[in-house]
Coordinates of C-alpha atoms and ligand atoms in Angstrom, one line a residue:
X20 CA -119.2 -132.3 108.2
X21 CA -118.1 -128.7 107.7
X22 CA -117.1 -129.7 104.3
X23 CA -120.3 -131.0 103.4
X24 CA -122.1 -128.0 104.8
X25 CA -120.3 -125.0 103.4
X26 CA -121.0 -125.9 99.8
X27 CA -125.0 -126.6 101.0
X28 CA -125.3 -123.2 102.7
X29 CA -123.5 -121.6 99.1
X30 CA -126.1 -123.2 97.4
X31 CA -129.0 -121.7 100.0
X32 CA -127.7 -118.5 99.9
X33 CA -127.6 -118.3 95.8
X34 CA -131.4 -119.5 95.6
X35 CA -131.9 -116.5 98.0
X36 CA -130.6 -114.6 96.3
X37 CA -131.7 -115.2 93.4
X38 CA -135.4 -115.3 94.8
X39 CA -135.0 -111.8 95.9
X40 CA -133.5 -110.2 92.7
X41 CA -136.6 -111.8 90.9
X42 CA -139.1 -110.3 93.4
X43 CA -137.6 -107.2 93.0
X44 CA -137.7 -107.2 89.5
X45 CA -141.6 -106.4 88.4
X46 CA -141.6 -104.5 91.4
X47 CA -138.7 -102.0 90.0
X48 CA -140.3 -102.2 86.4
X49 CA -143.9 -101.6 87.4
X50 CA -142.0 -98.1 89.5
X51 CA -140.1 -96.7 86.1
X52 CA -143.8 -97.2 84.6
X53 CA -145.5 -95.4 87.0
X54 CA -142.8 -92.4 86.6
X55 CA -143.4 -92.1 82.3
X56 CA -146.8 -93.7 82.1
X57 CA -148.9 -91.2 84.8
X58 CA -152.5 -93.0 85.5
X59 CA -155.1 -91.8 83.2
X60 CA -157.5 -89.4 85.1
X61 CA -160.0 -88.0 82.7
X62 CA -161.6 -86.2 85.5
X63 CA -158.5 -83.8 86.2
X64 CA -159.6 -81.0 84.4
X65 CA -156.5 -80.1 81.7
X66 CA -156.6 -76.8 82.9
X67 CA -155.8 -77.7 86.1
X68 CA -152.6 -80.1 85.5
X69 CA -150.3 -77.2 86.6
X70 CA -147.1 -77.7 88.6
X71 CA -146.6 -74.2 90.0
X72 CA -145.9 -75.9 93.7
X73 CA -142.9 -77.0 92.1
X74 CA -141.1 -73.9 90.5
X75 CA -139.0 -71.9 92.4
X76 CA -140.8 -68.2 90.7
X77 CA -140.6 -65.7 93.8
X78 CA -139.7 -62.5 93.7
X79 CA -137.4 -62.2 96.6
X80 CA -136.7 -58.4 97.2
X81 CA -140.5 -57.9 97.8
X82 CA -141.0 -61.1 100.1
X83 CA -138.0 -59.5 102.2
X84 CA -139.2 -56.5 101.9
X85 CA -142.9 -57.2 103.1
X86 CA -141.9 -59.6 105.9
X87 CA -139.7 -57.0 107.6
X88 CA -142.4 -54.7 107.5
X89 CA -145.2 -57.0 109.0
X90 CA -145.9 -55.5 112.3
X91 CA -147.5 -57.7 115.1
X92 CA -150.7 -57.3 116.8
X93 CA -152.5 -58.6 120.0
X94 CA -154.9 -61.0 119.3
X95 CA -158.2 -61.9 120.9
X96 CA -161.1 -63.8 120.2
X97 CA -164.8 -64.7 121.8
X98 CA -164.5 -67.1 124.9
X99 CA -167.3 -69.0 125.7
X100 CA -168.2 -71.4 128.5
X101 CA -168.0 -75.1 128.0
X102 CA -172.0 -75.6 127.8
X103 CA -172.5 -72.8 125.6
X104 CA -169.5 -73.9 123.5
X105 CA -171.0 -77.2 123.5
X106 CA -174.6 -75.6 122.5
X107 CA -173.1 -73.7 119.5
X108 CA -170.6 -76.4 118.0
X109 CA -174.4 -78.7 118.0
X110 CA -176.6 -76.1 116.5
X111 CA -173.3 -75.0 113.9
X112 CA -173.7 -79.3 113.4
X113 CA -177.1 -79.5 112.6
X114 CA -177.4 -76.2 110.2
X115 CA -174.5 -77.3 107.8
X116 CA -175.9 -81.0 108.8
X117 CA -179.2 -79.5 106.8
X118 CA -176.8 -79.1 103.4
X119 CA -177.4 -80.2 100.4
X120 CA -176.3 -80.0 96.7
X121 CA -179.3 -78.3 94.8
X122 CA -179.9 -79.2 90.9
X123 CA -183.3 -77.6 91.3
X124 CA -182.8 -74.0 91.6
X125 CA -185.4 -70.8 91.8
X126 CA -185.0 -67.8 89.6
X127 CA -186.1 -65.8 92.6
X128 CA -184.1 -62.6 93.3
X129 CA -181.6 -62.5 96.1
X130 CA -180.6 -59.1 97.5
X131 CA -176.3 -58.7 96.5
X132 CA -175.7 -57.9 99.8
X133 CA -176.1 -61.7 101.1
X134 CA -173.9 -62.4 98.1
X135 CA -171.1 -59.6 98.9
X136 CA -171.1 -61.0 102.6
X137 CA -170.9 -64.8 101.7
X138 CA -168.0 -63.5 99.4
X139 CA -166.3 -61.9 102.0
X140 CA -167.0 -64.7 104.4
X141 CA -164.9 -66.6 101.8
X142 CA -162.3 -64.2 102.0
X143 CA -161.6 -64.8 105.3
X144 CA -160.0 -68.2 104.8
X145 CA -156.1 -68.6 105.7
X146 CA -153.8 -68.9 102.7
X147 CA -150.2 -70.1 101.9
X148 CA -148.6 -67.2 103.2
X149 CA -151.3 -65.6 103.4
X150 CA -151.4 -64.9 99.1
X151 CA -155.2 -64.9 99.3
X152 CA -154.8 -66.8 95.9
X153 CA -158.7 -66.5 95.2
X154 CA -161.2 -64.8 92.8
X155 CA -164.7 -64.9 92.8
X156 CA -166.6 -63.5 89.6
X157 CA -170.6 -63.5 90.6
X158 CA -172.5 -63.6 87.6
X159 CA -175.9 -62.1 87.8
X160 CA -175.9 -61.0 83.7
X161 CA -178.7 -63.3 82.2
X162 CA -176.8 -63.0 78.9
X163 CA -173.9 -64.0 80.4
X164 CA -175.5 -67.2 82.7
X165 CA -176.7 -68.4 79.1
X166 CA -173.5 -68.5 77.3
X167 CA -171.6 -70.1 81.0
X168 CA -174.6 -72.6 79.9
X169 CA -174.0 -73.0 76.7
X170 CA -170.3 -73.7 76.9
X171 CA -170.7 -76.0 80.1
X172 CA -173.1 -77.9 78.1
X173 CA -171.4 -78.6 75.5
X174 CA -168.5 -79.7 77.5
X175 CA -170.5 -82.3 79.4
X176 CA -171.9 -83.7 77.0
X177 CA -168.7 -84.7 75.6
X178 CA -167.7 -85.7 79.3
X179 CA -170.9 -88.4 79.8
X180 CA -170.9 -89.3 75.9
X181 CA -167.3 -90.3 75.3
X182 CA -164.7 -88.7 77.6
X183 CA -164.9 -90.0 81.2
X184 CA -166.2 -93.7 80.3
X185 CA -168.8 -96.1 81.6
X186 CA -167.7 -96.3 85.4
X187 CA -168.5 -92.5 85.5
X188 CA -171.6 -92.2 84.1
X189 CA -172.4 -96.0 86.5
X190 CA -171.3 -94.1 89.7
X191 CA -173.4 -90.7 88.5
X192 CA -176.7 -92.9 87.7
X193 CA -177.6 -92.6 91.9
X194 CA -177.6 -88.8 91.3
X195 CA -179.4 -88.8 88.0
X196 CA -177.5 -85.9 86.7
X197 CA -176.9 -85.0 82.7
X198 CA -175.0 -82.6 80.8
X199 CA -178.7 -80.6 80.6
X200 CA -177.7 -78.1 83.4
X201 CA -181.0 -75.7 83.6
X202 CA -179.7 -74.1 86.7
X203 CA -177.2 -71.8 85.0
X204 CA -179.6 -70.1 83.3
X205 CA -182.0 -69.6 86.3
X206 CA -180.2 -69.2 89.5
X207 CA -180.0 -65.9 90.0
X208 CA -176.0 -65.9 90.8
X209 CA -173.2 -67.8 89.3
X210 CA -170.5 -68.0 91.4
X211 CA -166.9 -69.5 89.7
X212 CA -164.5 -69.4 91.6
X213 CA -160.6 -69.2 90.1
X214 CA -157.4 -70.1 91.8
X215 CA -154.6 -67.7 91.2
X216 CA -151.7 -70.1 90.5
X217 CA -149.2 -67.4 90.7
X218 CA -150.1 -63.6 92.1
X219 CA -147.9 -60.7 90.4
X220 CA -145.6 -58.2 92.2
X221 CA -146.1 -54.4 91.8
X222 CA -143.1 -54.3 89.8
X223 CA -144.9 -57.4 87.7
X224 CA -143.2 -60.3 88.3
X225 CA -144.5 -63.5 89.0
X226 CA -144.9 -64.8 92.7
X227 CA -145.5 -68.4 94.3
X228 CA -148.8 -69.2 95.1
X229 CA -148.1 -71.8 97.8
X230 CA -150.8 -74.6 98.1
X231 CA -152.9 -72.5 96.0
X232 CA -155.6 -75.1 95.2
X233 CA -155.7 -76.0 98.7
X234 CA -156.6 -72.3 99.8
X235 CA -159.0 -71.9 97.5
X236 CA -161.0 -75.1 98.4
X237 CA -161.0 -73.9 102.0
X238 CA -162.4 -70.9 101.0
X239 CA -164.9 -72.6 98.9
X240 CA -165.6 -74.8 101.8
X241 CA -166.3 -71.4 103.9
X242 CA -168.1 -70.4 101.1
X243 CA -170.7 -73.2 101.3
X244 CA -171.3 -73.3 104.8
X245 CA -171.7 -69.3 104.7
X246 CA -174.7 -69.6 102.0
X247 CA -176.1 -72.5 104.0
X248 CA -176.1 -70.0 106.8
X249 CA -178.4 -67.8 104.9
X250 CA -180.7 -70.0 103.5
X251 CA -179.2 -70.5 100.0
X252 CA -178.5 -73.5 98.1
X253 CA -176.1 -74.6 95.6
X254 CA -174.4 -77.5 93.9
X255 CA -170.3 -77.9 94.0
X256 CA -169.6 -78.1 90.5
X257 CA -166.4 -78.7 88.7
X258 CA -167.1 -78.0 84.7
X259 CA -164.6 -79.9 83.4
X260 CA -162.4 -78.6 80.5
X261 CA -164.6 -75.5 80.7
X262 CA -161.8 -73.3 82.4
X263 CA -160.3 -71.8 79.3
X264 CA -163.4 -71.0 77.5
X265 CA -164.9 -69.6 80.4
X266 CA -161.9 -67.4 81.0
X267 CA -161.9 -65.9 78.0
X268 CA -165.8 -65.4 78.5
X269 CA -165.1 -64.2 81.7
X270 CA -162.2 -61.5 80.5
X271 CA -160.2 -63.6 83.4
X272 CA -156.1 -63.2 83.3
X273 CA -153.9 -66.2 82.3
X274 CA -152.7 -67.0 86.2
X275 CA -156.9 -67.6 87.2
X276 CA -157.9 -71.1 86.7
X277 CA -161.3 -72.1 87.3
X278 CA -161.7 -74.1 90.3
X279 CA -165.2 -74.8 91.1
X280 CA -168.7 -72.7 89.8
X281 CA -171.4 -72.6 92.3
X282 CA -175.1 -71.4 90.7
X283 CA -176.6 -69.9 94.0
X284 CA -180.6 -68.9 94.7
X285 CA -183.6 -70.2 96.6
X286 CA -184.7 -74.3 96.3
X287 CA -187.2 -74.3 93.5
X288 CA -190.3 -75.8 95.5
X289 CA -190.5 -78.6 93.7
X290 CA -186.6 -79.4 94.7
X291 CA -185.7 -83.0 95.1
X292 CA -182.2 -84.3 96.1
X293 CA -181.1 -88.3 96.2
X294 CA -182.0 -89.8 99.6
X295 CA -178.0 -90.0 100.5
X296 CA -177.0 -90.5 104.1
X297 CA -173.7 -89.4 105.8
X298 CA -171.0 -91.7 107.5
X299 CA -171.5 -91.7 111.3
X300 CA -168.8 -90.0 113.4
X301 CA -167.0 -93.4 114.6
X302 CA -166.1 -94.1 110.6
X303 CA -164.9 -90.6 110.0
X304 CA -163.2 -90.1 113.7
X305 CA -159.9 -91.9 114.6
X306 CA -158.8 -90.7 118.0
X307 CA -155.0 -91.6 119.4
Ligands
LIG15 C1 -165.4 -81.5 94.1 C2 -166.8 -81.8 93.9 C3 -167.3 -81.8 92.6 C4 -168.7 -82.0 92.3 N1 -169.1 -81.9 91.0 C5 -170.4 -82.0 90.8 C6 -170.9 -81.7 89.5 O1 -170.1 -81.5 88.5 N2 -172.2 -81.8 89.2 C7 -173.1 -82.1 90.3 O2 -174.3 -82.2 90.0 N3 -172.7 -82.3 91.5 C8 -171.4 -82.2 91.8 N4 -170.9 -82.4 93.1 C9 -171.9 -82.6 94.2 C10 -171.8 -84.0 94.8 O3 -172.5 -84.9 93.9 C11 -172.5 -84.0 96.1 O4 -171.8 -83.2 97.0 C12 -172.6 -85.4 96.7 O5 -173.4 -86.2 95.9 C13 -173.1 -85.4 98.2 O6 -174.4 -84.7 98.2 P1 -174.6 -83.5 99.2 O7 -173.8 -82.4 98.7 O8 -176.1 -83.2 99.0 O9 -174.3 -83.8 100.6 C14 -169.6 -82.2 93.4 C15 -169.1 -82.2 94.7 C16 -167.7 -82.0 95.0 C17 -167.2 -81.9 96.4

């Protein structure tokens, strides 16, 4: 009987074997793919395909040097009681809740200092080790706002003609956006907003930016709820392929890449935004 079984389970274990090594097979292939063939993203701006997370450029006499210098503070804050914290997270809720993006925008003036304050509001956001890796040029030149126009433009129209394909331009249709972008020209700031993907020591070497992008969209995200605080509206945009050209508009240094330009003013009164409603808490909220 053992006779008879021994070369029966042999024969089991080979097909197993084999069956494995041939489900692993595509699997392994379709792996070494993914690592030379990356997935074709048209909408990852060129500029911003760096990898500066990766390299090892720090300067490490000044990190030393600054960390052992870094005295320590007591820290306090407000403290409210539970209703009234309650009453303020609501009302915080319901004002941001009022948000939207803007493609219809005023050319009414807007005193600098709301911009200087939402600016510095910005500038409060933490930072990978706290590198502040952020600038904000506020264009307010009318010259200027026409040529940001002109070369965002022409970009986008190369983007909804030919660049980023059918599905793009299918998922955009709801917001019945173009390349035409009037706003630039008649909001009264432009805000773009640059990452610094490496800062530059006093003695002018290059430094890591850690999780530079992700700073700077916190800040942005700051940013947004701070003009929605004073009654200003905007649109998030990301002109893509624009960075270089706007750079060099912009007088901006090779380490600033544009992240995100916001036009900022007053809702033209004839404003309309798509009728888009929000995901209720229970599909955004996972609690454990
Ligand atoms: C990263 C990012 C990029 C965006 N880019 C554009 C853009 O280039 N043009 C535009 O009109 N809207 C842009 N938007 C705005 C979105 O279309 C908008 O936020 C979304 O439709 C939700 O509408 P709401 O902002 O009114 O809530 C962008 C938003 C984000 C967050």
């Amino acid at each position: 009987m053992s006779f008879f079984l021994t070369p029966v389970l042999i024969a089991i274990i080979l097909i197993l074997i084999g069956r494995i090594f041939k489900s692993e097979g595509p699997s392994k292939k379709t792996e070494d793919e993914s690592k030379t063939k990356p997935e074709h993203q048209p909408w990852v701006d060129e500029d911003l395909k760096d990898n500066t997370e990766l390299h090892q450029i720090e300067d490490e006499d000044e990190l030393h040097e600054s960390e052992e210098n870094l005295e320590h503070v007591p820290f306090s804050s407000p403290r409210f009681p539970e209703s009234e914290m309650i009453k303020r997270s609501q009302e915080f809720y319901e004002l941001l809740n009022q948000r939207r993006s803007v493609r219809f925008i005023s050319d009414e003036p807007v005193p600098r200092q709301v911009i200087d304050n939402v600016i510095k509001s910005a500038g409060t956001a933490p930072s990978g080790a706290h590198t502040e890796p952020w600038s904000f040029v506020v264009v307010q030149d009318a010259e200027i706002k026409h040529k940001i126009r002109m070369i965002i433009e022409d970009e986008e129209e190369i983007n909804y003609k030919k660049r980023m394909g059918a599905k793009w331009v299918n998922d955009l249709k709801k917001l019945k956006t173009n390349w035409i972008k009037e706003y630039l020209d008649t909001a009264p700031y432009l805000i773009l907003i640059f990452k610094k993907i490496y800062g530059v020591t006093s003695s002018g070497r290059k430094k890591t930016h850690y999780y530079n992008e992700i700073s700077v969209s916190i800040a942005c995200g700051i940013l947004l709820a701070a003009l929605q605080n004073a009654g200003l509206v905007t649109v998030t945009t990301t002109p893509l392929n624009c960075g270089p050209r706007l750079r060099t508009l912009l007088d901006r240094p090779a380490n600033e890449k544009l992240l995100m330009l916001l036009p900022v003013g007053y809702p033209r009164k004839d404003a309309t935004v798509p009728d888009l409603k929000r995901k209720p808490l229970e599909e955004i909220m996972v609690v454990v």
